[in-house]
Structure formats: C-alpha cells, structure tokens
Amino acid sequence: MAALGVILAAIYLLWMFQKMFLGQVTNPKNENLPDLNRRELLVLAPLPGLIFWIGLYPQPFFNLMQSSVGSLADVFSAASIAAR
C-alpha cells in the first residue's frame, strides 16, 4: 500500500512540474518576464555544488551541528522522562 502511495505521489509530482514549468504561459502579464540575469545566476551557481558536496561528504556539517542537536536531544529526553 505504501509503495502505491509513493508511485502515485511521484506521478502527481511529475505531472504538476510539467504543467507549471514546461507548459504554455496562460497569463498575458507573464509573457514578458525576463529569464535570470547574470547576478541571479552568480548567486544561484554555488548552490548545486554545495548540495552535491553535502551529499557526498556530510561529516563536516554533522560535526558543526553535533553540539546543538545534542543539547536539543537532552532537553526532549528530559521532558519525556518528566512526562511519565
């Protein structure tokens, strides 16, 4: 049942993506919108590289978050023990 839900969700996601990003422009106000300019591309260009790096080597980011996540886990575990 869960596999069917995942498949249907993927189909719906791809269908909506196609309609929104690859379809015809239906609002005349949007026909003259420009594409990304150089400054916007310069800001967005590092993001795929950063995402790829985090996916391949996440340990530096885990180390960065370890203390704050540990503190949060302590707070929640103390709260759950007190609630019992």
Short mmCIF file of N, CA and C in Angstrom, two decimals:
data_model
loop_
_atom_site.label_atom_id
_atom_site.label_comp_id
_atom_site.label_asym_id
_atom_site.label_seq_id
_atom_site.Cartn_x
_atom_site.Cartn_y
_atom_site.Cartn_z
N MET A 1 0.82 -1.19 0.00
CA MET A 1 0.00 0.00 0.00
C MET A 1 0.88 1.27 0.00
N ALA A 2 1.95 1.23 0.78
CA ALA A 2 2.84 2.39 0.83
C ALA A 2 3.54 2.60 -0.52
N ALA A 3 3.92 1.51 -1.16
CA ALA A 3 4.59 1.61 -2.46
C ALA A 3 3.66 2.25 -3.49
N LEU A 4 2.40 1.90 -3.44
CA LEU A 4 1.43 2.50 -4.35
C LEU A 4 1.32 4.00 -4.09
N GLY A 5 1.32 4.39 -2.83
CA GLY A 5 1.27 5.81 -2.49
C GLY A 5 2.48 6.57 -3.00
N VAL A 6 3.66 5.96 -2.89
CA VAL A 6 4.88 6.60 -3.38
C VAL A 6 4.83 6.75 -4.89
N ILE A 7 4.37 5.73 -5.58
CA ILE A 7 4.28 5.78 -7.04
C ILE A 7 3.28 6.85 -7.48
N LEU A 8 2.12 6.88 -6.83
CA LEU A 8 1.12 7.89 -7.19
C LEU A 8 1.61 9.30 -6.87
N ALA A 9 2.32 9.46 -5.77
CA ALA A 9 2.86 10.78 -5.43
C ALA A 9 3.89 11.22 -6.46
N ALA A 10 4.74 10.30 -6.92
CA ALA A 10 5.74 10.64 -7.93
C ALA A 10 5.07 11.02 -9.25
N ILE A 11 4.05 10.30 -9.63
CA ILE A 11 3.33 10.61 -10.87
C ILE A 11 2.70 12.00 -10.76
N TYR A 12 2.06 12.27 -9.64
CA TYR A 12 1.43 13.58 -9.44
C TYR A 12 2.46 14.70 -9.45
N LEU A 13 3.59 14.48 -8.77
CA LEU A 13 4.64 15.49 -8.72
C LEU A 13 5.18 15.80 -10.11
N LEU A 14 5.45 14.77 -10.90
CA LEU A 14 5.97 14.99 -12.25
C LEU A 14 4.93 15.67 -13.14
N TRP A 15 3.68 15.30 -12.98
CA TRP A 15 2.60 15.90 -13.77
C TRP A 15 2.47 17.40 -13.44
N MET A 16 2.50 17.73 -12.15
CA MET A 16 2.40 19.14 -11.76
C MET A 16 3.63 19.93 -12.19
N PHE A 17 4.81 19.33 -12.08
CA PHE A 17 6.02 20.00 -12.53
C PHE A 17 5.92 20.33 -14.02
N GLN A 18 5.45 19.37 -14.80
CA GLN A 18 5.32 19.59 -16.24
C GLN A 18 4.33 20.71 -16.53
N LYS A 19 3.20 20.73 -15.84
CA LYS A 19 2.21 21.77 -16.09
C LYS A 19 2.71 23.15 -15.68
N MET A 20 3.42 23.23 -14.55
CA MET A 20 3.83 24.53 -14.03
C MET A 20 5.05 25.10 -14.74
N PHE A 21 6.03 24.27 -15.04
CA PHE A 21 7.30 24.79 -15.55
C PHE A 21 7.51 24.59 -17.04
N LEU A 22 6.83 23.65 -17.64
CA LEU A 22 7.06 23.36 -19.05
C LEU A 22 5.85 23.66 -19.92
N GLY A 23 4.77 24.14 -19.33
CA GLY A 23 3.56 24.39 -20.08
C GLY A 23 3.55 25.77 -20.72
N GLN A 24 2.46 26.06 -21.38
CA GLN A 24 2.29 27.36 -22.03
C GLN A 24 1.96 28.42 -20.99
N VAL A 25 2.33 29.67 -21.30
CA VAL A 25 2.00 30.79 -20.43
C VAL A 25 0.54 31.14 -20.66
N THR A 26 -0.26 31.10 -19.60
CA THR A 26 -1.69 31.37 -19.75
C THR A 26 -2.06 32.78 -19.32
N ASN A 27 -1.23 33.41 -18.50
CA ASN A 27 -1.50 34.77 -18.05
C ASN A 27 -0.71 35.74 -18.92
N PRO A 28 -1.38 36.65 -19.61
CA PRO A 28 -0.67 37.58 -20.50
C PRO A 28 0.33 38.47 -19.77
N LYS A 29 0.13 38.71 -18.48
CA LYS A 29 1.07 39.54 -17.72
C LYS A 29 2.44 38.87 -17.60
N ASN A 30 2.48 37.55 -17.70
CA ASN A 30 3.72 36.81 -17.51
C ASN A 30 4.49 36.55 -18.81
N GLU A 31 3.95 36.97 -19.94
CA GLU A 31 4.60 36.68 -21.21
C GLU A 31 5.93 37.41 -21.38
N ASN A 32 6.08 38.57 -20.79
CA ASN A 32 7.29 39.37 -20.99
C ASN A 32 8.26 39.30 -19.82
N LEU A 33 8.11 38.32 -18.94
CA LEU A 33 9.04 38.19 -17.83
C LEU A 33 10.40 37.74 -18.34
N PRO A 34 11.48 38.38 -17.87
CA PRO A 34 12.81 38.00 -18.36
C PRO A 34 13.33 36.74 -17.68
N ASP A 35 14.31 36.11 -18.31
CA ASP A 35 15.00 34.98 -17.69
C ASP A 35 15.95 35.52 -16.63
N LEU A 36 16.66 34.62 -15.98
CA LEU A 36 17.62 35.04 -14.95
C LEU A 36 18.72 35.90 -15.57
N ASN A 37 19.11 36.94 -14.84
CA ASN A 37 20.23 37.75 -15.32
C ASN A 37 21.53 37.22 -14.72
N ARG A 38 22.65 37.86 -15.04
CA ARG A 38 23.97 37.37 -14.59
C ARG A 38 24.09 37.37 -13.07
N ARG A 39 23.60 38.40 -12.43
CA ARG A 39 23.72 38.48 -10.97
C ARG A 39 22.95 37.35 -10.30
N GLU A 40 21.74 37.06 -10.78
CA GLU A 40 20.95 35.97 -10.21
C GLU A 40 21.62 34.62 -10.45
N LEU A 41 22.18 34.45 -11.63
CA LEU A 41 22.90 33.21 -11.91
C LEU A 41 24.14 33.07 -11.03
N LEU A 42 24.83 34.18 -10.79
CA LEU A 42 26.02 34.15 -9.93
C LEU A 42 25.65 33.76 -8.50
N VAL A 43 24.51 34.21 -8.02
CA VAL A 43 24.06 33.86 -6.68
C VAL A 43 23.65 32.39 -6.62
N LEU A 44 22.99 31.90 -7.64
CA LEU A 44 22.47 30.53 -7.63
C LEU A 44 23.50 29.47 -8.02
N ALA A 45 24.56 29.85 -8.70
CA ALA A 45 25.53 28.88 -9.21
C ALA A 45 26.19 28.03 -8.13
N PRO A 46 26.57 28.56 -6.97
CA PRO A 46 27.23 27.71 -5.96
C PRO A 46 26.30 26.69 -5.29
N LEU A 47 25.01 26.90 -5.35
CA LEU A 47 24.09 26.02 -4.63
C LEU A 47 24.15 24.56 -5.07
N PRO A 48 24.13 24.23 -6.36
CA PRO A 48 24.24 22.81 -6.73
C PRO A 48 25.54 22.17 -6.26
N GLY A 49 26.63 22.92 -6.32
CA GLY A 49 27.90 22.39 -5.84
C GLY A 49 27.87 22.11 -4.35
N LEU A 50 27.30 23.03 -3.58
CA LEU A 50 27.18 22.85 -2.14
C LEU A 50 26.28 21.66 -1.81
N ILE A 51 25.18 21.54 -2.50
CA ILE A 51 24.27 20.42 -2.28
C ILE A 51 24.96 19.10 -2.60
N PHE A 52 25.70 19.07 -3.69
CA PHE A 52 26.42 17.86 -4.08
C PHE A 52 27.48 17.51 -3.05
N TRP A 53 28.21 18.52 -2.56
CA TRP A 53 29.26 18.29 -1.56
C TRP A 53 28.67 17.76 -0.25
N ILE A 54 27.57 18.36 0.20
CA ILE A 54 26.93 17.88 1.43
C ILE A 54 26.45 16.45 1.25
N GLY A 55 25.97 16.11 0.06
CA GLY A 55 25.52 14.75 -0.19
C GLY A 55 26.66 13.74 -0.18
N LEU A 56 27.82 14.13 -0.68
CA LEU A 56 28.95 13.20 -0.75
C LEU A 56 29.77 13.16 0.54
N TYR A 57 29.91 14.28 1.20
CA TYR A 57 30.76 14.35 2.39
C TYR A 57 30.07 15.19 3.47
N PRO A 58 29.07 14.62 4.16
CA PRO A 58 28.29 15.39 5.13
C PRO A 58 28.94 15.53 6.51
N GLN A 59 30.03 14.83 6.77
CA GLN A 59 30.61 14.81 8.11
C GLN A 59 30.95 16.19 8.67
N PRO A 60 31.54 17.12 7.90
CA PRO A 60 31.80 18.45 8.47
C PRO A 60 30.53 19.16 8.95
N PHE A 61 29.44 18.96 8.26
CA PHE A 61 28.18 19.58 8.66
C PHE A 61 27.59 18.90 9.89
N PHE A 62 27.75 17.57 9.97
CA PHE A 62 27.31 16.86 11.17
C PHE A 62 28.11 17.33 12.38
N ASN A 63 29.41 17.48 12.22
CA ASN A 63 30.25 17.96 13.32
C ASN A 63 29.84 19.36 13.77
N LEU A 64 29.47 20.19 12.81
CA LEU A 64 29.05 21.55 13.12
C LEU A 64 27.77 21.58 13.94
N MET A 65 26.86 20.65 13.66
CA MET A 65 25.56 20.63 14.32
C MET A 65 25.52 19.75 15.56
N GLN A 66 26.55 19.01 15.84
CA GLN A 66 26.52 17.99 16.89
C GLN A 66 26.18 18.57 18.26
N SER A 67 26.79 19.66 18.65
CA SER A 67 26.55 20.19 19.99
C SER A 67 25.12 20.70 20.16
N SER A 68 24.61 21.42 19.17
CA SER A 68 23.25 21.95 19.29
C SER A 68 22.21 20.84 19.23
N VAL A 69 22.42 19.86 18.38
CA VAL A 69 21.48 18.74 18.29
C VAL A 69 21.52 17.91 19.58
N GLY A 70 22.72 17.74 20.14
CA GLY A 70 22.84 17.02 21.41
C GLY A 70 22.11 17.73 22.54
N SER A 71 22.22 19.05 22.58
CA SER A 71 21.51 19.83 23.59
C SER A 71 20.00 19.70 23.43
N LEU A 72 19.55 19.75 22.20
CA LEU A 72 18.12 19.59 21.94
C LEU A 72 17.64 18.20 22.33
N ALA A 73 18.42 17.18 22.04
CA ALA A 73 18.05 15.82 22.40
C ALA A 73 17.98 15.67 23.92
N ASP A 74 18.89 16.31 24.64
CA ASP A 74 18.85 16.26 26.10
C ASP A 74 17.59 16.91 26.64
N VAL A 75 17.21 18.05 26.07
CA VAL A 75 16.00 18.75 26.52
C VAL A 75 14.77 17.89 26.29
N PHE A 76 14.67 17.29 25.11
CA PHE A 76 13.49 16.49 24.80
C PHE A 76 13.46 15.19 25.59
N SER A 77 14.60 14.58 25.83
CA SER A 77 14.61 13.34 26.61
C SER A 77 14.25 13.64 28.07
N ALA A 78 14.71 14.77 28.61
CA ALA A 78 14.33 15.15 29.97
C ALA A 78 12.84 15.44 30.06
N ALA A 79 12.29 16.07 29.03
CA ALA A 79 10.86 16.38 29.03
C ALA A 79 10.03 15.11 28.94
N SER A 80 10.49 14.14 28.15
CA SER A 80 9.72 12.90 28.02
C SER A 80 9.80 12.07 29.30
N ILE A 81 10.93 12.12 30.00
CA ILE A 81 11.05 11.40 31.28
C ILE A 81 10.17 12.06 32.33
N ALA A 82 10.12 13.39 32.34
CA ALA A 82 9.29 14.10 33.31
C ALA A 82 7.80 13.88 33.05
N ALA A 83 7.42 13.64 31.80
CA ALA A 83 6.02 13.44 31.46
C ALA A 83 5.52 12.07 31.89
N ARG A 84 6.40 11.14 32.13
CA ARG A 84 5.97 9.78 32.52
C ARG A 84 5.60 9.77 33.92
#
